[in-house]
């Protein structure tokens, strides 16, 4: 079982307490009626789906109840970091140890 | 794990507790609200403050579970109504939605591990958490080294109880 660190509880807890909630940092358009059908489709359905580092939302649903963001490496399924909702994306090079 | 030791064979017991008053309180700024309710609202998730028989367990960044004896329901309700007139809060009485079991004994950690994936050995006495027991959401509090309270929605209780009873039989048979 994966262990996930909840930034609100500040505890590393079993995966079973958490629910995945899709890609992170996707802002809902302020005025959807101004969007073309293609732009609205992209907002609703088109995701980056990377093989590698992925920014994604999780919810500590069987715990504190809060949504937060995580950086997960999708090949090895390793969580590089988690952070509170609303915070900017952390620097990936720092997380993966590739920064000089 | 020493599965065959006599302490495990001695097992654990599960006892349903008497009805109690439970209120789920949600608000953004807990400062000062605790005074109005007669029990402090701790802001660290998992910590619980008590005052006499009244307690407030912090379940989330803006959520507390208030517990009090059944006889205090009217008093507490009046306090909350008074508070709601002055502050933006959400208070939902869930007394009858849930039941609480006292689970105690030398094998209490082994018993709870039958359904709960948390490392409960690391939960300090006097604290608690909302967590999961075999797909059912529960609230656990640690009342003593070898005693927990497990609170579960009434309709899920038979499922949880069946797993606990099965695990008790396994413990008793030395498995
Ligand atoms: Zn949490």
PDB file of C-alpha atoms and ligand atoms in Angstrom:
ATOM      1  CA  UNK A   1       0.000   0.000   0.000  1.00  0.00           C
ATOM      2  CA  UNK A   2       1.162   3.525  -0.758  1.00  0.00           C
ATOM      3  CA  UNK A   3       1.686   5.955   2.072  1.00  0.00           C
ATOM      4  CA  UNK A   4       0.601   9.519   1.354  1.00  0.00           C
ATOM      5  CA  UNK A   5       1.543  12.601   3.345  1.00  0.00           C
ATOM      6  CA  UNK A   6      -1.472  14.836   4.017  1.00  0.00           C
ATOM      7  CA  UNK A   7      -0.265  18.454   4.216  1.00  0.00           C
ATOM      8  CA  UNK A   8      -3.191  19.403   6.462  1.00  0.00           C
ATOM      9  CA  UNK A   9      -2.889  16.531   8.944  1.00  0.00           C
ATOM     10  CA  UNK A  10       0.911  16.652   8.585  1.00  0.00           C
ATOM     11  CA  UNK A  11       0.956  12.874   8.819  1.00  0.00           C
ATOM     12  CA  UNK A  12       1.926  10.111   6.429  1.00  0.00           C
ATOM     13  CA  UNK A  13      -1.099   7.851   6.156  1.00  0.00           C
ATOM     14  CA  UNK A  14      -2.340   4.813   4.230  1.00  0.00           C
ATOM     15  CA  UNK A  15      -3.581   5.250   0.681  1.00  0.00           C
ATOM     16  CA  UNK A  16      -6.985   3.790   1.663  1.00  0.00           C
ATOM     17  CA  UNK A  17      -7.830   7.036   3.460  1.00  0.00           C
ATOM     18  CA  UNK A  18      -7.394   9.035   0.241  1.00  0.00           C
ATOM     19  CA  UNK A  19      -9.212   9.473  -3.066  1.00  0.00           C
ATOM     20  CA  UNK A  20      -7.643  10.540  -6.360  1.00  0.00           C
ATOM     21  CA  UNK A  21      -9.264  13.615  -7.888  1.00  0.00           C
ATOM     22  CA  UNK A  22      -7.696  14.221 -11.305  1.00  0.00           C
ATOM     23  CA  UNK A  23      -5.049  16.575 -12.641  1.00  0.00           C
ATOM     24  CA  UNK A  24      -4.204  19.653 -10.560  1.00  0.00           C
ATOM     25  CA  UNK A  25      -3.838  23.322 -11.507  1.00  0.00           C
ATOM     26  CA  UNK A  26      -6.706  23.342 -13.999  1.00  0.00           C
ATOM     27  CA  UNK A  27      -8.560  26.603 -13.460  1.00  0.00           C
ATOM     28  CA  UNK A  28     -12.196  26.785 -14.447  1.00  0.00           C
ATOM     29  CA  UNK A  29     -12.658  29.490 -17.110  1.00  0.00           C
ATOM     30  CA  UNK A  30     -14.058  32.664 -15.579  1.00  0.00           C
ATOM     31  CA  UNK A  31     -16.670  33.063 -18.298  1.00  0.00           C
ATOM     32  CA  UNK A  32     -17.498  29.705 -19.947  1.00  0.00           C
ATOM     33  CA  UNK A  33     -19.987  31.263 -22.388  1.00  0.00           C
ATOM     34  CA  UNK A  34     -17.099  33.131 -24.079  1.00  0.00           C
ATOM     35  CA  UNK A  35     -15.314  29.879 -24.953  1.00  0.00           C
ATOM     36  CA  UNK A  36     -15.518  28.069 -28.248  1.00  0.00           C
ATOM     37  CA  UNK A  37     -16.723  24.463 -28.201  1.00  0.00           C
ATOM     38  CA  UNK A  38     -13.133  23.295 -28.722  1.00  0.00           C
ATOM     39  CA  UNK A  39     -11.838  25.361 -25.795  1.00  0.00           C
ATOM     40  CA  UNK A  40     -14.627  24.098 -23.542  1.00  0.00           C
ATOM     41  CA  UNK A  41     -13.899  20.502 -24.613  1.00  0.00           C
ATOM     42  CA  UNK A  42     -10.226  21.015 -23.797  1.00  0.00           C
ATOM     43  CA  UNK A  43     -11.076  22.368 -20.347  1.00  0.00           C
ATOM     44  CA  UNK A  44     -13.418  19.481 -19.589  1.00  0.00           C
ATOM     45  CA  UNK A  45     -11.584  16.522 -21.048  1.00  0.00           C
ATOM     46  CA  UNK A  46      -8.079  17.148 -22.365  1.00  0.00           C
ATOM     47  CA  UNK A  47      -5.380  16.308 -19.818  1.00  0.00           C
ATOM     48  CA  UNK A  48      -1.604  16.067 -20.033  1.00  0.00           C
ATOM     49  CA  UNK A  49      -1.466  12.387 -18.973  1.00  0.00           C
ATOM     50  CA  UNK A  50       2.334  12.357 -18.754  1.00  0.00           C
ATOM     51  CA  UNK A  51       4.605   9.387 -18.407  1.00  0.00           C
ATOM     52  CA  UNK A  52       6.614  10.800 -15.545  1.00  0.00           C
ATOM     53  CA  UNK A  53       6.027  13.680 -13.152  1.00  0.00           C
ATOM     54  CA  UNK A  54       2.335  14.480 -12.732  1.00  0.00           C
ATOM     55  CA  UNK A  55       0.669  17.237 -10.712  1.00  0.00           C
ATOM     56  CA  UNK A  56      -2.598  15.888  -9.361  1.00  0.00           C
ATOM     57  CA  UNK A  57      -5.330  16.468  -6.805  1.00  0.00           C
ATOM     58  CA  UNK A  58      -6.070  14.121  -3.973  1.00  0.00           C
ATOM     59  CA  UNK A  59      -8.641  14.270  -1.221  1.00  0.00           C
ATOM     60  CA  UNK A  60      -8.094  13.002   2.313  1.00  0.00           C
ATOM     61  CA  UNK A  61     -11.672  11.822   2.238  1.00  0.00           C
ATOM     62  CA  UNK A  62     -11.466   9.317   5.116  1.00  0.00           C
ATOM     63  CA  UNK A  63      -9.534  11.747   7.271  1.00  0.00           C
ATOM     64  CA  UNK A  64      -9.526  15.535   7.447  1.00  0.00           C
ATOM     65  CA  UNK A  65     -11.675  15.771   4.319  1.00  0.00           C
ATOM     66  CA  UNK A  66      -9.492  18.307   2.507  1.00  0.00           C
ATOM     67  CA  UNK A  67      -8.398  18.414  -1.118  1.00  0.00           C
ATOM     68  CA  UNK A  68      -4.669  18.935  -1.651  1.00  0.00           C
ATOM     69  CA  UNK A  69      -2.161  18.595  -4.477  1.00  0.00           C
ATOM     70  CA  UNK A  70       0.520  16.000  -5.034  1.00  0.00           C
ATOM     71  CA  UNK A  71       3.466  15.495  -7.343  1.00  0.00           C
ATOM     72  CA  UNK A  72       3.625  11.843  -8.364  1.00  0.00           C
ATOM     73  CA  UNK A  73       5.986  10.111 -10.720  1.00  0.00           C
ATOM     74  CA  UNK A  74       3.627   7.929 -12.744  1.00  0.00           C
ATOM     75  CA  UNK A  75       6.145   5.290 -13.884  1.00  0.00           C
ATOM     76  CA  UNK A  76       7.335   4.236 -10.442  1.00  0.00           C
ATOM     77  CA  UNK A  77       4.157   5.462  -8.680  1.00  0.00           C
ATOM     78  CA  UNK A  78       6.322   7.414  -6.249  1.00  0.00           C
ATOM     79  CA  UNK A  79       4.978  10.517  -4.500  1.00  0.00           C
ATOM     80  CA  UNK A  80       7.621  13.260  -4.751  1.00  0.00           C
ATOM     81  CA  UNK A  81       5.703  15.803  -2.676  1.00  0.00           C
ATOM     82  CA  UNK A  82       2.303  16.943  -1.475  1.00  0.00           C
ATOM     83  CA  UNK A  83       1.230  20.520  -0.777  1.00  0.00           C
ATOM     84  CA  UNK A  84      -1.848  22.476   0.243  1.00  0.00           C
ATOM     85  CA  UNK A  85      -4.465  23.483  -2.316  1.00  0.00           C
ATOM     86  CA  UNK A  86      -3.809  26.968  -3.637  1.00  0.00           C
ATOM     87  CA  UNK A  87      -0.035  26.774  -3.358  1.00  0.00           C
ATOM     88  CA  UNK A  88       2.053  27.097  -6.546  1.00  0.00           C
ATOM     89  CA  UNK A  89       3.592  24.056  -8.227  1.00  0.00           C
ATOM     90  CA  UNK A  90       6.831  23.057  -6.518  1.00  0.00           C
ATOM     91  CA  UNK A  91       9.993  22.964  -8.611  1.00  0.00           C
ATOM     92  CA  UNK A  92      10.307  19.474 -10.104  1.00  0.00           C
ATOM     93  CA  UNK A  93      14.105  19.574 -10.470  1.00  0.00           C
ATOM     94  CA  UNK A  94      14.413  20.178  -6.725  1.00  0.00           C
ATOM     95  CA  UNK A  95      12.040  17.314  -5.920  1.00  0.00           C
ATOM     96  CA  UNK A  96      13.753  14.803  -8.181  1.00  0.00           C
ATOM     97  CA  UNK A  97      17.211  15.808  -7.000  1.00  0.00           C
ATOM     98  CA  UNK A  98      18.221  16.961 -10.495  1.00  0.00           C
ATOM     99  CA  UNK A  99      18.848  20.547  -9.387  1.00  0.00           C
ATOM    100  CA  UNK A 100      22.526  21.412  -9.266  1.00  0.00           C
TER     101      UNK A 100
ATOM    102  CA  UNK B   1       4.342 -10.156  15.843  1.00  0.00           C
ATOM    103  CA  UNK B   2       4.031 -12.618  18.730  1.00  0.00           C
ATOM    104  CA  UNK B   3       0.738 -14.036  17.593  1.00  0.00           C
ATOM    105  CA  UNK B   4       0.827 -16.953  20.023  1.00  0.00           C
ATOM    106  CA  UNK B   5       1.583 -15.085  23.248  1.00  0.00           C
ATOM    107  CA  UNK B   6      -0.925 -15.374  26.125  1.00  0.00           C
ATOM    108  CA  UNK B   7      -1.693 -11.639  25.999  1.00  0.00           C
ATOM    109  CA  UNK B   8      -3.111 -12.100  22.502  1.00  0.00           C
ATOM    110  CA  UNK B   9      -5.147 -15.070  23.623  1.00  0.00           C
ATOM    111  CA  UNK B  10      -6.621 -12.853  26.354  1.00  0.00           C
ATOM    112  CA  UNK B  11      -7.899 -10.785  23.435  1.00  0.00           C
ATOM    113  CA  UNK B  12     -10.087  -7.761  23.623  1.00  0.00           C
ATOM    114  CA  UNK B  13     -13.681  -6.841  24.313  1.00  0.00           C
ATOM    115  CA  UNK B  14     -16.166  -4.745  22.346  1.00  0.00           C
ATOM    116  CA  UNK B  15     -18.892  -2.918  24.297  1.00  0.00           C
ATOM    117  CA  UNK B  16     -21.544  -0.577  22.932  1.00  0.00           C
ATOM    118  CA  UNK B  17     -21.650   2.692  24.866  1.00  0.00           C
ATOM    119  CA  UNK B  18     -24.771   4.524  25.989  1.00  0.00           C
ATOM    120  CA  UNK B  19     -26.202   7.159  23.625  1.00  0.00           C
ATOM    121  CA  UNK B  20     -24.361  10.461  23.667  1.00  0.00           C
ATOM    122  CA  UNK B  21     -24.816  13.928  22.189  1.00  0.00           C
ATOM    123  CA  UNK B  22     -22.706  14.461  19.062  1.00  0.00           C
ATOM    124  CA  UNK B  23     -22.448  17.661  17.073  1.00  0.00           C
ATOM    125  CA  UNK B  24     -20.339  18.231  13.976  1.00  0.00           C
ATOM    126  CA  UNK B  25     -19.228  21.838  14.078  1.00  0.00           C
ATOM    127  CA  UNK B  26     -17.681  23.613  11.113  1.00  0.00           C
ATOM    128  CA  UNK B  27     -16.327  27.129  11.148  1.00  0.00           C
ATOM    129  CA  UNK B  28     -13.432  29.111   9.759  1.00  0.00           C
ATOM    130  CA  UNK B  29     -12.137  30.840  12.870  1.00  0.00           C
ATOM    131  CA  UNK B  30     -12.253  28.757  16.066  1.00  0.00           C
ATOM    132  CA  UNK B  31     -10.737  31.488  18.251  1.00  0.00           C
ATOM    133  CA  UNK B  32     -13.165  32.370  21.021  1.00  0.00           C
ATOM    134  CA  UNK B  33     -15.816  29.864  19.984  1.00  0.00           C
ATOM    135  CA  UNK B  34     -14.498  27.289  22.440  1.00  0.00           C
ATOM    136  CA  UNK B  35     -15.241  29.584  25.348  1.00  0.00           C
ATOM    137  CA  UNK B  36     -18.859  29.898  24.232  1.00  0.00           C
ATOM    138  CA  UNK B  37     -19.199  26.104  24.110  1.00  0.00           C
ATOM    139  CA  UNK B  38     -17.409  25.408  27.366  1.00  0.00           C
ATOM    140  CA  UNK B  39     -14.703  23.360  25.665  1.00  0.00           C
ATOM    141  CA  UNK B  40     -11.662  24.646  23.756  1.00  0.00           C
ATOM    142  CA  UNK B  41     -11.389  23.981  20.006  1.00  0.00           C
ATOM    143  CA  UNK B  42      -7.890  22.723  19.332  1.00  0.00           C
ATOM    144  CA  UNK B  43      -6.621  23.590  15.850  1.00  0.00           C
ATOM    145  CA  UNK B  44      -4.296  20.625  15.363  1.00  0.00           C
ATOM    146  CA  UNK B  45      -6.004  17.828  13.465  1.00  0.00           C
ATOM    147  CA  UNK B  46      -6.321  14.750  15.652  1.00  0.00           C
ATOM    148  CA  UNK B  47      -6.079  16.558  18.972  1.00  0.00           C
ATOM    149  CA  UNK B  48      -8.944  16.596  21.427  1.00  0.00           C
ATOM    150  CA  UNK B  49      -9.754  19.046  24.182  1.00  0.00           C
ATOM    151  CA  UNK B  50     -11.977  18.092  27.076  1.00  0.00           C
ATOM    152  CA  UNK B  51     -13.797  19.902  29.842  1.00  0.00           C
ATOM    153  CA  UNK B  52     -15.504  17.540  32.240  1.00  0.00           C
ATOM    154  CA  UNK B  53     -17.605  15.164  30.172  1.00  0.00           C
ATOM    155  CA  UNK B  54     -17.603  17.481  27.151  1.00  0.00           C
ATOM    156  CA  UNK B  55     -14.996  17.041  24.427  1.00  0.00           C
ATOM    157  CA  UNK B  56     -14.062  18.512  21.052  1.00  0.00           C
ATOM    158  CA  UNK B  57     -12.015  16.453  18.601  1.00  0.00           C
ATOM    159  CA  UNK B  58     -10.438  18.294  15.679  1.00  0.00           C
ATOM    160  CA  UNK B  59     -11.318  16.241  12.572  1.00  0.00           C
ATOM    161  CA  UNK B  60     -10.162  18.653   9.875  1.00  0.00           C
ATOM    162  CA  UNK B  61      -8.897  22.213   9.311  1.00  0.00           C
ATOM    163  CA  UNK B  62     -12.384  23.622   9.917  1.00  0.00           C
ATOM    164  CA  UNK B  63     -14.235  20.717  11.521  1.00  0.00           C
ATOM    165  CA  UNK B  64     -14.763  19.478  15.078  1.00  0.00           C
ATOM    166  CA  UNK B  65     -16.739  16.650  16.624  1.00  0.00           C
ATOM    167  CA  UNK B  66     -18.297  17.817  19.890  1.00  0.00           C
ATOM    168  CA  UNK B  67     -19.367  15.082  22.292  1.00  0.00           C
ATOM    169  CA  UNK B  68     -21.298  15.524  25.493  1.00  0.00           C
ATOM    170  CA  UNK B  69     -23.548  13.421  27.739  1.00  0.00           C
ATOM    171  CA  UNK B  70     -27.067  12.950  26.415  1.00  0.00           C
ATOM    172  CA  UNK B  71     -28.457  15.064  29.267  1.00  0.00           C
ATOM    173  CA  UNK B  72     -26.499  18.087  28.002  1.00  0.00           C
ATOM    174  CA  UNK B  73     -28.129  18.085  24.551  1.00  0.00           C
ATOM    175  CA  UNK B  74     -30.507  20.964  25.304  1.00  0.00           C
ATOM    176  CA  UNK B  75     -27.839  23.073  27.048  1.00  0.00           C
ATOM    177  CA  UNK B  76     -25.370  22.550  24.216  1.00  0.00           C
ATOM    178  CA  UNK B  77     -28.048  23.243  21.607  1.00  0.00           C
ATOM    179  CA  UNK B  78     -28.882  26.563  23.259  1.00  0.00           C
ATOM    180  CA  UNK B  79     -25.176  27.506  23.404  1.00  0.00           C
ATOM    181  CA  UNK B  80     -24.812  26.773  19.701  1.00  0.00           C
ATOM    182  CA  UNK B  81     -27.961  28.699  18.779  1.00  0.00           C
ATOM    183  CA  UNK B  82     -26.585  31.673  20.700  1.00  0.00           C
ATOM    184  CA  UNK B  83     -23.234  31.303  18.943  1.00  0.00           C
ATOM    185  CA  UNK B  84     -24.849  31.020  15.507  1.00  0.00           C
ATOM    186  CA  UNK B  85     -26.580  34.338  16.067  1.00  0.00           C
ATOM    187  CA  UNK B  86     -23.169  36.027  16.304  1.00  0.00           C
ATOM    188  CA  UNK B  87     -20.831  33.925  14.116  1.00  0.00           C
ATOM    189  CA  UNK B  88     -20.979  32.087  10.797  1.00  0.00           C
ATOM    190  CA  UNK B  89     -20.972  28.416  11.760  1.00  0.00           C
ATOM    191  CA  UNK B  90     -22.414  25.117  10.646  1.00  0.00           C
ATOM    192  CA  UNK B  91     -23.566  22.834  13.424  1.00  0.00           C
ATOM    193  CA  UNK B  92     -25.246  19.516  12.725  1.00  0.00           C
ATOM    194  CA  UNK B  93     -26.454  17.237  15.457  1.00  0.00           C
ATOM    195  CA  UNK B  94     -25.533  13.666  14.524  1.00  0.00           C
ATOM    196  CA  UNK B  95     -26.200  11.993  17.887  1.00  0.00           C
ATOM    197  CA  UNK B  96     -28.454   9.295  16.504  1.00  0.00           C
ATOM    198  CA  UNK B  97     -26.541   8.777  13.255  1.00  0.00           C
ATOM    199  CA  UNK B  98     -23.694   6.969  14.970  1.00  0.00           C
ATOM    200  CA  UNK B  99     -22.938   4.503  17.698  1.00  0.00           C
ATOM    201  CA  UNK B 100     -19.755   4.146  19.691  1.00  0.00           C
ATOM    202  CA  UNK B 101     -18.051   0.983  20.856  1.00  0.00           C
ATOM    203  CA  UNK B 102     -15.476   0.778  23.597  1.00  0.00           C
ATOM    204  CA  UNK B 103     -12.808  -1.619  22.391  1.00  0.00           C
ATOM    205  CA  UNK B 104     -10.255  -2.599  24.984  1.00  0.00           C
ATOM    206  CA  UNK B 105      -7.809  -5.260  25.992  1.00  0.00           C
ATOM    207  CA  UNK B 106      -4.186  -6.248  25.457  1.00  0.00           C
ATOM    208  CA  UNK B 107      -4.912  -7.251  21.851  1.00  0.00           C
ATOM    209  CA  UNK B 108      -6.794  -4.074  20.940  1.00  0.00           C
ATOM    210  CA  UNK B 109      -4.224  -3.000  18.330  1.00  0.00           C
ATOM    211  CA  UNK B 110      -4.251  -6.418  16.661  1.00  0.00           C
ATOM    212  CA  UNK B 111      -8.058  -6.395  16.665  1.00  0.00           C
ATOM    213  CA  UNK B 112      -8.346  -2.960  15.048  1.00  0.00           C
ATOM    214  CA  UNK B 113      -5.691  -3.907  12.499  1.00  0.00           C
ATOM    215  CA  UNK B 114      -8.227  -6.387  11.123  1.00  0.00           C
ATOM    216  CA  UNK B 115      -9.877  -3.466   9.347  1.00  0.00           C
ATOM    217  CA  UNK B 116      -7.979  -0.227   9.910  1.00  0.00           C
ATOM    218  CA  UNK B 117      -4.816   0.447   7.877  1.00  0.00           C
ATOM    219  CA  UNK B 118      -3.556   3.251  10.135  1.00  0.00           C
ATOM    220  CA  UNK B 119      -0.568   2.755  12.400  1.00  0.00           C
ATOM    221  CA  UNK B 120      -2.656   3.026  15.574  1.00  0.00           C
ATOM    222  CA  UNK B 121       0.295   2.190  17.827  1.00  0.00           C
ATOM    223  CA  UNK B 122       1.494   5.695  16.967  1.00  0.00           C
ATOM    224  CA  UNK B 123      -1.735   7.420  18.027  1.00  0.00           C
ATOM    225  CA  UNK B 124      -1.168   9.232  21.344  1.00  0.00           C
ATOM    226  CA  UNK B 125      -3.575   8.589  24.218  1.00  0.00           C
ATOM    227  CA  UNK B 126      -6.200  11.336  24.315  1.00  0.00           C
ATOM    228  CA  UNK B 127      -6.127  11.943  20.571  1.00  0.00           C
ATOM    229  CA  UNK B 128      -8.224  10.639  17.692  1.00  0.00           C
ATOM    230  CA  UNK B 129      -8.882  10.724  13.978  1.00  0.00           C
ATOM    231  CA  UNK B 130     -11.393  10.078  11.282  1.00  0.00           C
ATOM    232  CA  UNK B 131     -10.155   7.069   9.356  1.00  0.00           C
ATOM    233  CA  UNK B 132     -11.406   3.949   7.609  1.00  0.00           C
ATOM    234  CA  UNK B 133     -12.303   0.428   8.692  1.00  0.00           C
ATOM    235  CA  UNK B 134     -12.751  -1.980   5.787  1.00  0.00           C
ATOM    236  CA  UNK B 135     -14.268   0.658   3.462  1.00  0.00           C
ATOM    237  CA  UNK B 136     -16.392   2.212   6.238  1.00  0.00           C
ATOM    238  CA  UNK B 137     -15.568   5.668   7.531  1.00  0.00           C
ATOM    239  CA  UNK B 138     -15.108   5.707  11.311  1.00  0.00           C
ATOM    240  CA  UNK B 139     -13.856   7.995  14.059  1.00  0.00           C
ATOM    241  CA  UNK B 140     -11.340   6.470  16.441  1.00  0.00           C
ATOM    242  CA  UNK B 141     -10.164   7.976  19.694  1.00  0.00           C
ATOM    243  CA  UNK B 142      -7.524   6.495  21.952  1.00  0.00           C
ATOM    244  CA  UNK B 143      -8.791   6.613  25.522  1.00  0.00           C
ATOM    245  CA  UNK B 144      -5.909   4.650  27.075  1.00  0.00           C
ATOM    246  CA  UNK B 145      -2.952   2.583  25.914  1.00  0.00           C
ATOM    247  CA  UNK B 146      -5.217  -0.440  25.503  1.00  0.00           C
ATOM    248  CA  UNK B 147      -8.599   1.240  25.020  1.00  0.00           C
ATOM    249  CA  UNK B 148     -10.136   2.896  21.948  1.00  0.00           C
ATOM    250  CA  UNK B 149     -13.566   4.298  21.143  1.00  0.00           C
ATOM    251  CA  UNK B 150     -14.793   3.468  17.644  1.00  0.00           C
ATOM    252  CA  UNK B 151     -17.659   5.610  16.340  1.00  0.00           C
ATOM    253  CA  UNK B 152     -19.432   4.475  13.193  1.00  0.00           C
ATOM    254  CA  UNK B 153     -22.585   5.325  11.292  1.00  0.00           C
ATOM    255  CA  UNK B 154     -25.389   3.169  12.649  1.00  0.00           C
ATOM    256  CA  UNK B 155     -26.237   1.615   9.277  1.00  0.00           C
ATOM    257  CA  UNK B 156     -22.637   0.445   8.759  1.00  0.00           C
ATOM    258  CA  UNK B 157     -22.285  -0.904  12.284  1.00  0.00           C
ATOM    259  CA  UNK B 158     -23.340  -4.525  11.548  1.00  0.00           C
ATOM    260  CA  UNK B 159     -20.641  -4.803   8.857  1.00  0.00           C
ATOM    261  CA  UNK B 160     -17.909  -3.462  11.127  1.00  0.00           C
ATOM    262  CA  UNK B 161     -19.119  -5.530  14.053  1.00  0.00           C
ATOM    263  CA  UNK B 162     -19.081  -8.729  11.960  1.00  0.00           C
ATOM    264  CA  UNK B 163     -15.418  -8.154  11.071  1.00  0.00           C
ATOM    265  CA  UNK B 164     -14.530  -7.362  14.682  1.00  0.00           C
ATOM    266  CA  UNK B 165     -16.284 -10.512  15.909  1.00  0.00           C
ATOM    267  CA  UNK B 166     -14.509 -12.631  13.312  1.00  0.00           C
ATOM    268  CA  UNK B 167     -11.154 -11.120  14.258  1.00  0.00           C
ATOM    269  CA  UNK B 168     -11.912 -11.743  17.956  1.00  0.00           C
ATOM    270  CA  UNK B 169     -12.478 -15.420  17.220  1.00  0.00           C
ATOM    271  CA  UNK B 170      -9.215 -15.542  15.278  1.00  0.00           C
ATOM    272  CA  UNK B 171      -7.359 -13.922  18.165  1.00  0.00           C
ATOM    273  CA  UNK B 172      -8.941 -16.303  20.670  1.00  0.00           C
ATOM    274  CA  UNK B 173      -7.892 -19.301  18.593  1.00  0.00           C
ATOM    275  CA  UNK B 174      -4.319 -18.035  18.486  1.00  0.00           C
ATOM    276  CA  UNK B 175      -4.230 -17.144  14.799  1.00  0.00           C
TER     277      UNK B 175
HETATM  278 ZN1  LIG C   1      -5.631  15.124   6.106  1.00  0.00          ZN
END
